[in-house]
Amino acid sequence: MDQAIVLGAGTMGADVAAGFHAAGWRVWLVEPDAAARAAATRRVNASSEMIGGQADAGRIVTSATMEEIDWSDTRIVVECVPELLETKREVFARLERLAPASIPLTSNSSSFPISAIGEGLHTRSRMVGLHYFMPAHLVPAVEVIRGEATDEAMAQEVSRIMRDTGKKPVQVKRDVPGFLANRIQHALMREAIALVEEGFASAEDVDTAVRYGFGFRYIAAGPLLQKDLAGIDIHCAAAATMYPHLRTDDRPSPLMRELVEQGNIGVKSPSLRGFYQWTPDRVAKEQRRYQVALGKAMQILKDEEALA
């Protein structure tokens, strides 16, 4: 049975593990905290069932350290430890000593380049960025990022593994800040926040415009395919009119920085404030709605693939 090693059993690590588990793999979770290990086992089973897997605690192995891992049948390692560069470097230095040379070593970091994480190590050719999107068990796409020393064959192998587990890998050929999807997402966010900040629209109306307007089409076609279908000439003419007026700030907006400084970071903050004002009941309701909506969107894509 194929095995995946997941380092770190927080929310992201457990949901990454669930994707492998749902695909019939054995997952080995490494987490120093005993309570977190126990909670992760329950979450892996629950998230796996949500995407069509069957609860099977026998295919979930946990340990406190990497030294306890049985590397037999392991095809990949996914690091999901906290976003601290030195911590990740220490983890990869230990992995280099412990993991057989044929196994790809990947990092789910959303901010640190794999080139920086693996700097100075001898087997950087097998080190690959592997960026999942939250919630990791529901969002199909995953970015496979090549560092400056990554062997292309290793990047392709990681993509094959992702496809084997039902994911949609995209190859990012250079290790640039933000990789691929986050660069696009943050360009959108910069303009969305600016429209609220400058008083053109409310947060609610910005979100509605995206969800029920152009964003509604994204489940059927990405932005470049959609322009081919609509006509690049139309987009080019519109761009000539709009681009001079779009925000080009090279730092987060004053509104975003003010919210962070005040501790109003959304549903995680004690104030339950962000762009919206929340209540505990509304948070629970919204999180349920969000998960159900993502599940239905995933089913649309699965149905489309079955007809292809």
mmCIF file of C-alpha atoms in Angstrom:
data_model
loop_
_atom_site.group_PDB
_atom_site.id
_atom_site.type_symbol
_atom_site.label_atom_id
_atom_site.label_comp_id
_atom_site.label_asym_id
_atom_site.label_seq_id
_atom_site.Cartn_x
_atom_site.Cartn_y
_atom_site.Cartn_z
ATOM 1 C CA MET A 1 0.000 0.000 0.000
ATOM 2 C CA ASP A 2 1.315 3.441 -0.940
ATOM 3 C CA GLN A 3 2.233 5.612 2.026
ATOM 4 C CA ALA A 4 2.486 9.386 2.434
ATOM 5 C CA ILE A 5 4.351 11.045 5.288
ATOM 6 C CA VAL A 6 2.761 14.278 6.532
ATOM 7 C CA LEU A 7 4.774 16.377 8.977
ATOM 8 C CA GLY A 8 2.574 18.536 11.198
ATOM 9 C CA ALA A 9 -0.960 17.578 12.237
ATOM 10 C CA GLY A 10 -2.636 20.961 12.384
ATOM 11 C CA THR A 11 -5.683 21.833 10.287
ATOM 12 C CA MET A 12 -3.737 21.909 7.021
ATOM 13 C CA GLY A 13 -1.670 18.807 7.754
ATOM 14 C CA ALA A 14 -4.711 16.752 8.756
ATOM 15 C CA ASP A 15 -6.641 17.772 5.639
ATOM 16 C CA VAL A 16 -3.648 17.061 3.384
ATOM 17 C CA ALA A 17 -3.458 13.635 5.013
ATOM 18 C CA ALA A 18 -7.189 13.164 4.410
ATOM 19 C CA GLY A 19 -6.686 13.553 0.668
ATOM 20 C CA PHE A 20 -4.229 10.658 0.626
ATOM 21 C CA HIS A 21 -6.410 8.630 2.998
ATOM 22 C CA ALA A 22 -9.516 9.060 0.815
ATOM 23 C CA ALA A 23 -7.492 7.791 -2.162
ATOM 24 C CA GLY A 24 -6.724 4.553 -0.296
ATOM 25 C CA TRP A 25 -3.219 5.408 0.917
ATOM 26 C CA ARG A 26 -1.762 4.846 4.364
ATOM 27 C CA VAL A 27 -0.789 8.157 5.978
ATOM 28 C CA TRP A 28 1.875 8.605 8.625
ATOM 29 C CA LEU A 29 1.367 11.792 10.621
ATOM 30 C CA VAL A 30 4.293 13.184 12.611
ATOM 31 C CA GLU A 31 3.228 15.568 15.370
ATOM 32 C CA PRO A 32 5.058 16.183 18.684
ATOM 33 C CA ASP A 33 1.904 17.152 20.599
ATOM 34 C CA ALA A 34 -0.067 14.116 21.800
ATOM 35 C CA ALA A 35 -3.420 15.912 21.948
ATOM 36 C CA ALA A 36 -2.929 17.263 18.432
ATOM 37 C CA ARG A 37 -2.108 13.757 17.177
ATOM 38 C CA ALA A 38 -5.353 12.376 18.613
ATOM 39 C CA ALA A 39 -7.420 15.239 17.219
ATOM 40 C CA ALA A 40 -5.760 14.872 13.810
ATOM 41 C CA THR A 41 -6.710 11.201 13.559
ATOM 42 C CA ARG A 42 -10.374 12.114 14.046
ATOM 43 C CA ARG A 43 -10.150 14.983 11.556
ATOM 44 C CA VAL A 44 -8.437 12.849 8.905
ATOM 45 C CA ASN A 45 -11.247 10.308 9.063
ATOM 46 C CA ALA A 46 -13.961 12.998 9.011
ATOM 47 C CA SER A 47 -12.406 14.961 6.132
ATOM 48 C CA SER A 48 -11.719 11.760 4.198
ATOM 49 C CA GLU A 49 -15.372 10.698 4.491
ATOM 50 C CA MET A 50 -16.445 14.148 3.286
ATOM 51 C CA ILE A 51 -14.711 13.523 -0.060
ATOM 52 C CA GLY A 52 -15.799 9.936 -0.521
ATOM 53 C CA GLY A 53 -13.249 8.023 1.541
ATOM 54 C CA GLN A 54 -14.088 5.460 4.195
ATOM 55 C CA ALA A 55 -13.138 5.877 7.835
ATOM 56 C CA ASP A 56 -10.220 3.543 8.532
ATOM 57 C CA ALA A 57 -8.059 4.308 11.545
ATOM 58 C CA GLY A 58 -5.837 1.398 10.546
ATOM 59 C CA ARG A 59 -4.477 3.429 7.635
ATOM 60 C CA ILE A 60 -3.553 6.373 9.882
ATOM 61 C CA VAL A 61 -0.267 5.998 11.750
ATOM 62 C CA THR A 62 0.995 8.695 14.101
ATOM 63 C CA SER A 63 4.295 9.347 15.802
ATOM 64 C CA ALA A 64 5.946 12.090 17.798
ATOM 65 C CA THR A 65 9.193 12.146 15.801
ATOM 66 C CA MET A 66 10.472 11.469 12.297
ATOM 67 C CA GLU A 67 12.911 8.928 13.714
ATOM 68 C CA GLU A 68 9.979 6.552 14.368
ATOM 69 C CA ILE A 69 8.830 6.467 10.717
ATOM 70 C CA ASP A 70 8.755 3.180 8.830
ATOM 71 C CA TRP A 71 9.736 4.335 5.335
ATOM 72 C CA SER A 72 8.497 1.172 3.585
ATOM 73 C CA ASP A 73 6.218 1.955 0.601
ATOM 74 C CA THR A 74 6.579 5.717 1.138
ATOM 75 C CA ARG A 75 6.145 7.676 -2.106
ATOM 76 C CA ILE A 76 6.149 11.265 -0.808
ATOM 77 C CA VAL A 77 6.746 13.510 2.208
ATOM 78 C CA VAL A 78 4.623 16.642 2.705
ATOM 79 C CA GLU A 79 5.860 19.143 5.293
ATOM 80 C CA CYS A 80 3.062 21.156 6.967
ATOM 81 C CA VAL A 81 4.844 22.570 10.024
ATOM 82 C CA PRO A 82 4.360 26.222 11.141
ATOM 83 C CA GLU A 83 5.457 29.004 8.773
ATOM 84 C CA LEU A 84 8.869 29.637 10.296
ATOM 85 C CA LEU A 85 11.767 29.419 7.852
ATOM 86 C CA GLU A 86 14.339 28.123 10.346
ATOM 87 C CA THR A 87 11.918 25.448 11.569
ATOM 88 C CA LYS A 88 11.325 24.268 8.009
ATOM 89 C CA ARG A 89 15.067 24.256 7.273
ATOM 90 C CA GLU A 90 15.708 22.111 10.350
ATOM 91 C CA VAL A 91 12.949 19.697 9.285
ATOM 92 C CA PHE A 92 14.374 19.338 5.776
ATOM 93 C CA ALA A 93 17.912 18.838 7.081
ATOM 94 C CA ARG A 94 16.631 15.948 9.205
ATOM 95 C CA LEU A 95 14.566 14.579 6.324
ATOM 96 C CA GLU A 96 17.621 14.557 4.085
ATOM 97 C CA ARG A 97 19.341 12.225 6.552
ATOM 98 C CA LEU A 98 16.331 9.994 7.224
ATOM 99 C CA ALA A 99 14.329 9.656 4.002
ATOM 100 C CA PRO A 100 15.526 7.260 1.272
ATOM 101 C CA ALA A 101 17.030 9.176 -1.656
ATOM 102 C CA SER A 102 14.248 8.275 -4.103
ATOM 103 C CA ILE A 103 11.468 9.931 -2.079
ATOM 104 C CA PRO A 104 10.432 13.496 -3.032
ATOM 105 C CA LEU A 105 10.551 15.934 -0.120
ATOM 106 C CA THR A 106 7.868 18.609 -0.450
ATOM 107 C CA SER A 107 6.814 21.685 1.509
ATOM 108 C CA ASN A 108 3.296 23.067 1.745
ATOM 109 C CA SER A 109 4.676 26.511 2.610
ATOM 110 C CA SER A 110 2.559 29.336 1.243
ATOM 111 C CA SER A 111 5.264 31.959 1.678
ATOM 112 C CA PHE A 112 8.783 30.500 1.671
ATOM 113 C CA PRO A 113 10.384 29.355 -1.614
ATOM 114 C CA ILE A 114 11.522 25.745 -1.638
ATOM 115 C CA SER A 115 14.924 27.077 -2.769
ATOM 116 C CA ALA A 116 15.235 28.951 0.536
ATOM 117 C CA ILE A 117 14.004 26.019 2.627
ATOM 118 C CA GLY A 118 16.483 23.598 1.051
ATOM 119 C CA GLU A 119 19.407 26.033 0.884
ATOM 120 C CA GLY A 120 22.743 24.325 1.551
ATOM 121 C CA LEU A 121 21.365 20.776 1.498
ATOM 122 C CA HIS A 122 22.862 18.088 -0.730
ATOM 123 C CA THR A 123 19.684 16.586 -2.238
ATOM 124 C CA ARG A 124 17.883 19.767 -3.249
ATOM 125 C CA SER A 125 17.097 18.158 -6.598
ATOM 126 C CA ARG A 126 14.324 16.140 -4.895
ATOM 127 C CA MET A 127 12.859 19.089 -2.979
ATOM 128 C CA VAL A 128 9.634 20.506 -4.394
ATOM 129 C CA GLY A 129 7.137 23.125 -3.273
ATOM 130 C CA LEU A 130 3.670 21.595 -2.932
ATOM 131 C CA HIS A 131 1.131 24.291 -2.160
ATOM 132 C CA TYR A 132 -2.379 23.173 -1.216
ATOM 133 C CA PHE A 133 -5.306 25.557 -0.808
ATOM 134 C CA MET A 134 -7.547 25.606 2.254
ATOM 135 C CA PRO A 135 -9.530 23.515 2.860
ATOM 136 C CA ALA A 136 -6.908 21.132 1.484
ATOM 137 C CA HIS A 137 -9.180 18.096 1.248
ATOM 138 C CA LEU A 138 -11.850 19.958 -0.769
ATOM 139 C CA VAL A 139 -9.969 22.265 -3.150
ATOM 140 C CA PRO A 140 -8.779 20.143 -6.109
ATOM 141 C CA ALA A 141 -5.883 22.328 -7.314
ATOM 142 C CA VAL A 142 -2.394 22.045 -5.871
ATOM 143 C CA GLU A 143 0.721 23.903 -7.024
ATOM 144 C CA VAL A 144 3.888 21.933 -7.793
ATOM 145 C CA ILE A 145 6.734 24.453 -7.575
ATOM 146 C CA ARG A 146 10.258 23.884 -8.833
ATOM 147 C CA GLY A 147 13.102 25.429 -6.911
ATOM 148 C CA GLU A 148 16.342 26.508 -8.548
ATOM 149 C CA ALA A 149 17.794 23.006 -8.036
ATOM 150 C CA THR A 150 14.643 20.867 -8.430
ATOM 151 C CA ASP A 151 14.950 18.058 -10.970
ATOM 152 C CA GLU A 152 12.163 18.301 -13.530
ATOM 153 C CA ALA A 153 11.584 14.536 -13.379
ATOM 154 C CA MET A 154 11.003 14.839 -9.627
ATOM 155 C CA ALA A 155 8.486 17.660 -10.165
ATOM 156 C CA GLN A 156 6.676 15.508 -12.718
ATOM 157 C CA GLU A 157 6.645 12.578 -10.278
ATOM 158 C CA VAL A 158 5.040 14.766 -7.613
ATOM 159 C CA SER A 159 2.397 15.795 -10.167
ATOM 160 C CA ARG A 160 1.715 12.130 -10.931
ATOM 161 C CA ILE A 161 1.276 11.416 -7.234
ATOM 162 C CA MET A 162 -1.161 14.307 -6.939
ATOM 163 C CA ARG A 163 -3.195 13.019 -9.873
ATOM 164 C CA ASP A 164 -3.183 9.536 -8.291
ATOM 165 C CA THR A 165 -4.896 11.071 -5.245
ATOM 166 C CA GLY A 166 -7.506 12.952 -7.267
ATOM 167 C CA LYS A 167 -5.853 16.369 -7.237
ATOM 168 C CA LYS A 168 -5.366 18.801 -10.135
ATOM 169 C CA PRO A 169 -1.666 19.720 -10.082
ATOM 170 C CA VAL A 170 -0.364 22.822 -11.827
ATOM 171 C CA GLN A 171 3.340 23.177 -12.566
ATOM 172 C CA VAL A 172 5.011 26.404 -11.440
ATOM 173 C CA LYS A 173 8.278 26.419 -13.347
ATOM 174 C CA ARG A 174 10.071 29.065 -11.279
ATOM 175 C CA ASP A 175 10.124 29.618 -7.546
ATOM 176 C CA VAL A 176 8.615 33.130 -7.427
ATOM 177 C CA PRO A 177 6.901 34.842 -4.454
ATOM 178 C CA GLY A 178 3.226 33.898 -4.381
ATOM 179 C CA PHE A 179 3.795 31.032 -6.817
ATOM 180 C CA LEU A 180 0.928 31.083 -9.360
ATOM 181 C CA ALA A 181 -2.538 31.206 -7.788
ATOM 182 C CA ASN A 182 -1.721 33.555 -4.917
ATOM 183 C CA ARG A 183 -0.247 36.096 -7.313
ATOM 184 C CA ILE A 184 -3.536 36.151 -9.212
ATOM 185 C CA GLN A 185 -5.576 36.118 -6.002
ATOM 186 C CA HIS A 186 -3.676 39.011 -4.444
ATOM 187 C CA ALA A 187 -3.968 41.131 -7.578
ATOM 188 C CA LEU A 188 -7.730 40.681 -7.258
ATOM 189 C CA MET A 189 -7.657 41.362 -3.508
ATOM 190 C CA ARG A 190 -5.686 44.584 -3.934
ATOM 191 C CA GLU A 191 -8.366 46.026 -6.219
ATOM 192 C CA ALA A 192 -11.296 44.591 -4.214
ATOM 193 C CA ILE A 193 -10.062 46.183 -0.968
ATOM 194 C CA ALA A 194 -9.296 49.456 -2.764
ATOM 195 C CA LEU A 195 -12.894 49.700 -3.993
ATOM 196 C CA VAL A 196 -14.122 49.391 -0.392
ATOM 197 C CA GLU A 197 -11.429 51.672 1.003
ATOM 198 C CA GLU A 198 -12.171 54.412 -1.519
ATOM 199 C CA GLY A 199 -15.927 54.223 -0.944
ATOM 200 C CA PHE A 200 -16.958 52.866 -4.346
ATOM 201 C CA ALA A 201 -18.738 49.824 -2.860
ATOM 202 C CA SER A 202 -19.400 47.908 0.346
ATOM 203 C CA ALA A 203 -17.634 44.674 1.224
ATOM 204 C CA GLU A 204 -20.946 42.866 0.693
ATOM 205 C CA ASP A 205 -21.365 44.265 -2.825
ATOM 206 C CA VAL A 206 -17.770 43.480 -3.808
ATOM 207 C CA ASP A 207 -18.259 39.874 -2.706
ATOM 208 C CA THR A 208 -21.613 39.645 -4.485
ATOM 209 C CA ALA A 209 -20.123 41.040 -7.713
ATOM 210 C CA VAL A 210 -17.413 38.371 -7.676
ATOM 211 C CA ARG A 211 -19.566 35.407 -6.605
ATOM 212 C CA TYR A 212 -22.540 36.147 -8.854
ATOM 213 C CA GLY A 213 -20.694 37.961 -11.647
ATOM 214 C CA PHE A 214 -17.385 37.049 -13.259
ATOM 215 C CA GLY A 215 -16.459 34.632 -10.463
ATOM 216 C CA PHE A 216 -19.558 32.575 -11.241
ATOM 217 C CA ARG A 217 -17.978 31.691 -14.592
ATOM 218 C CA TYR A 218 -14.714 30.423 -13.095
ATOM 219 C CA ILE A 219 -16.136 27.000 -12.270
ATOM 220 C CA ALA A 220 -16.642 26.609 -16.046
ATOM 221 C CA ALA A 221 -13.601 28.459 -17.434
ATOM 222 C CA GLY A 222 -10.458 30.117 -16.104
ATOM 223 C CA PRO A 223 -9.759 33.764 -16.993
ATOM 224 C CA LEU A 224 -7.686 33.066 -20.120
ATOM 225 C CA LEU A 225 -10.019 30.438 -21.572
ATOM 226 C CA GLN A 226 -12.953 32.752 -20.890
ATOM 227 C CA LYS A 227 -11.266 35.550 -22.852
ATOM 228 C CA ASP A 228 -10.662 33.212 -25.787
ATOM 229 C CA LEU A 229 -14.355 32.370 -25.733
ATOM 230 C CA ALA A 230 -15.474 36.005 -25.403
ATOM 231 C CA GLY A 231 -12.848 37.632 -27.621
ATOM 232 C CA ILE A 232 -9.422 38.937 -26.651
ATOM 233 C CA ASP A 233 -10.057 42.129 -28.604
ATOM 234 C CA ILE A 234 -12.871 43.096 -26.229
ATOM 235 C CA HIS A 235 -10.653 42.513 -23.196
ATOM 236 C CA CYS A 236 -7.761 44.435 -24.750
ATOM 237 C CA ALA A 237 -9.961 47.471 -25.397
ATOM 238 C CA ALA A 238 -11.354 47.364 -21.861
ATOM 239 C CA ALA A 239 -7.848 46.983 -20.421
ATOM 240 C CA ALA A 240 -6.637 50.083 -22.232
ATOM 241 C CA THR A 241 -9.388 52.067 -20.521
ATOM 242 C CA MET A 242 -9.119 50.577 -17.032
ATOM 243 C CA TYR A 243 -5.475 49.706 -16.388
ATOM 244 C CA PRO A 244 -4.330 53.309 -15.829
ATOM 245 C CA HIS A 245 -6.850 53.557 -12.961
ATOM 246 C CA LEU A 246 -6.146 50.275 -11.172
ATOM 247 C CA ARG A 247 -4.260 50.249 -7.875
ATOM 248 C CA THR A 248 -0.579 49.362 -8.100
ATOM 249 C CA ASP A 249 0.424 49.663 -4.417
ATOM 250 C CA ASP A 250 3.560 47.740 -3.453
ATOM 251 C CA ARG A 251 2.393 47.219 0.151
ATOM 252 C CA PRO A 252 -0.874 46.115 1.800
ATOM 253 C CA SER A 253 -3.620 48.740 1.745
ATOM 254 C CA PRO A 254 -4.063 51.156 4.684
ATOM 255 C CA LEU A 255 -7.474 49.594 5.368
ATOM 256 C CA MET A 256 -6.036 46.086 5.618
ATOM 257 C CA ARG A 257 -3.131 47.231 7.804
ATOM 258 C CA GLU A 258 -5.514 49.143 10.083
ATOM 259 C CA LEU A 259 -7.723 46.076 10.567
ATOM 260 C CA VAL A 260 -4.681 43.939 11.431
ATOM 261 C CA GLU A 261 -3.270 46.553 13.838
ATOM 262 C CA GLN A 262 -6.637 46.682 15.631
ATOM 263 C CA GLY A 263 -6.781 42.899 15.884
ATOM 264 C CA ASN A 264 -9.873 42.771 13.670
ATOM 265 C CA ILE A 265 -8.712 39.888 11.468
ATOM 266 C CA GLY A 266 -12.045 38.174 10.877
ATOM 267 C CA VAL A 267 -13.695 35.191 12.544
ATOM 268 C CA LYS A 268 -10.487 34.266 14.431
ATOM 269 C CA SER A 269 -10.396 37.568 16.341
ATOM 270 C CA PRO A 270 -12.009 38.017 19.794
ATOM 271 C CA SER A 271 -13.978 40.955 18.379
ATOM 272 C CA LEU A 272 -15.327 38.761 15.553
ATOM 273 C CA ARG A 273 -14.688 41.700 13.240
ATOM 274 C CA GLY A 274 -12.996 41.926 9.858
ATOM 275 C CA PHE A 275 -14.535 43.308 6.718
ATOM 276 C CA TYR A 276 -17.782 42.049 8.294
ATOM 277 C CA GLN A 277 -19.150 41.966 11.849
ATOM 278 C CA TRP A 278 -19.697 38.362 12.944
ATOM 279 C CA THR A 279 -21.520 36.500 15.701
ATOM 280 C CA PRO A 280 -20.710 32.941 16.834
ATOM 281 C CA ASP A 281 -23.935 31.613 15.287
ATOM 282 C CA ARG A 282 -23.263 33.359 12.007
ATOM 283 C CA VAL A 283 -19.698 32.012 11.892
ATOM 284 C CA ALA A 284 -20.918 28.430 12.375
ATOM 285 C CA LYS A 285 -23.636 28.866 9.743
ATOM 286 C CA GLU A 286 -21.249 30.447 7.245
ATOM 287 C CA GLN A 287 -18.603 27.759 7.691
ATOM 288 C CA ARG A 288 -21.212 25.046 7.069
ATOM 289 C CA ARG A 289 -22.497 26.865 3.984
ATOM 290 C CA TYR A 290 -18.953 27.303 2.671
ATOM 291 C CA GLN A 291 -18.100 23.603 3.021
ATOM 292 C CA VAL A 292 -21.360 22.516 1.364
ATOM 293 C CA ALA A 293 -20.851 24.964 -1.516
ATOM 294 C CA LEU A 294 -17.312 23.716 -2.124
ATOM 295 C CA GLY A 295 -18.541 20.122 -2.087
ATOM 296 C CA LYS A 296 -21.190 20.914 -4.700
ATOM 297 C CA ALA A 297 -18.668 22.781 -6.845
ATOM 298 C CA MET A 298 -16.319 19.802 -6.686
ATOM 299 C CA GLN A 299 -19.157 17.524 -7.799
ATOM 300 C CA ILE A 300 -19.758 19.737 -10.854
ATOM 301 C CA LEU A 301 -16.128 19.263 -11.874
ATOM 302 C CA LYS A 302 -16.261 15.511 -11.220
ATOM 303 C CA ASP A 303 -19.404 15.171 -13.337
ATOM 304 C CA GLU A 304 -17.750 17.149 -16.131
ATOM 305 C CA GLU A 305 -14.677 14.892 -16.080
ATOM 306 C CA ALA A 306 -16.848 11.762 -16.155
ATOM 307 C CA LEU A 307 -18.400 12.987 -19.424
ATOM 308 C CA ALA A 308 -15.077 13.950 -21.028
#
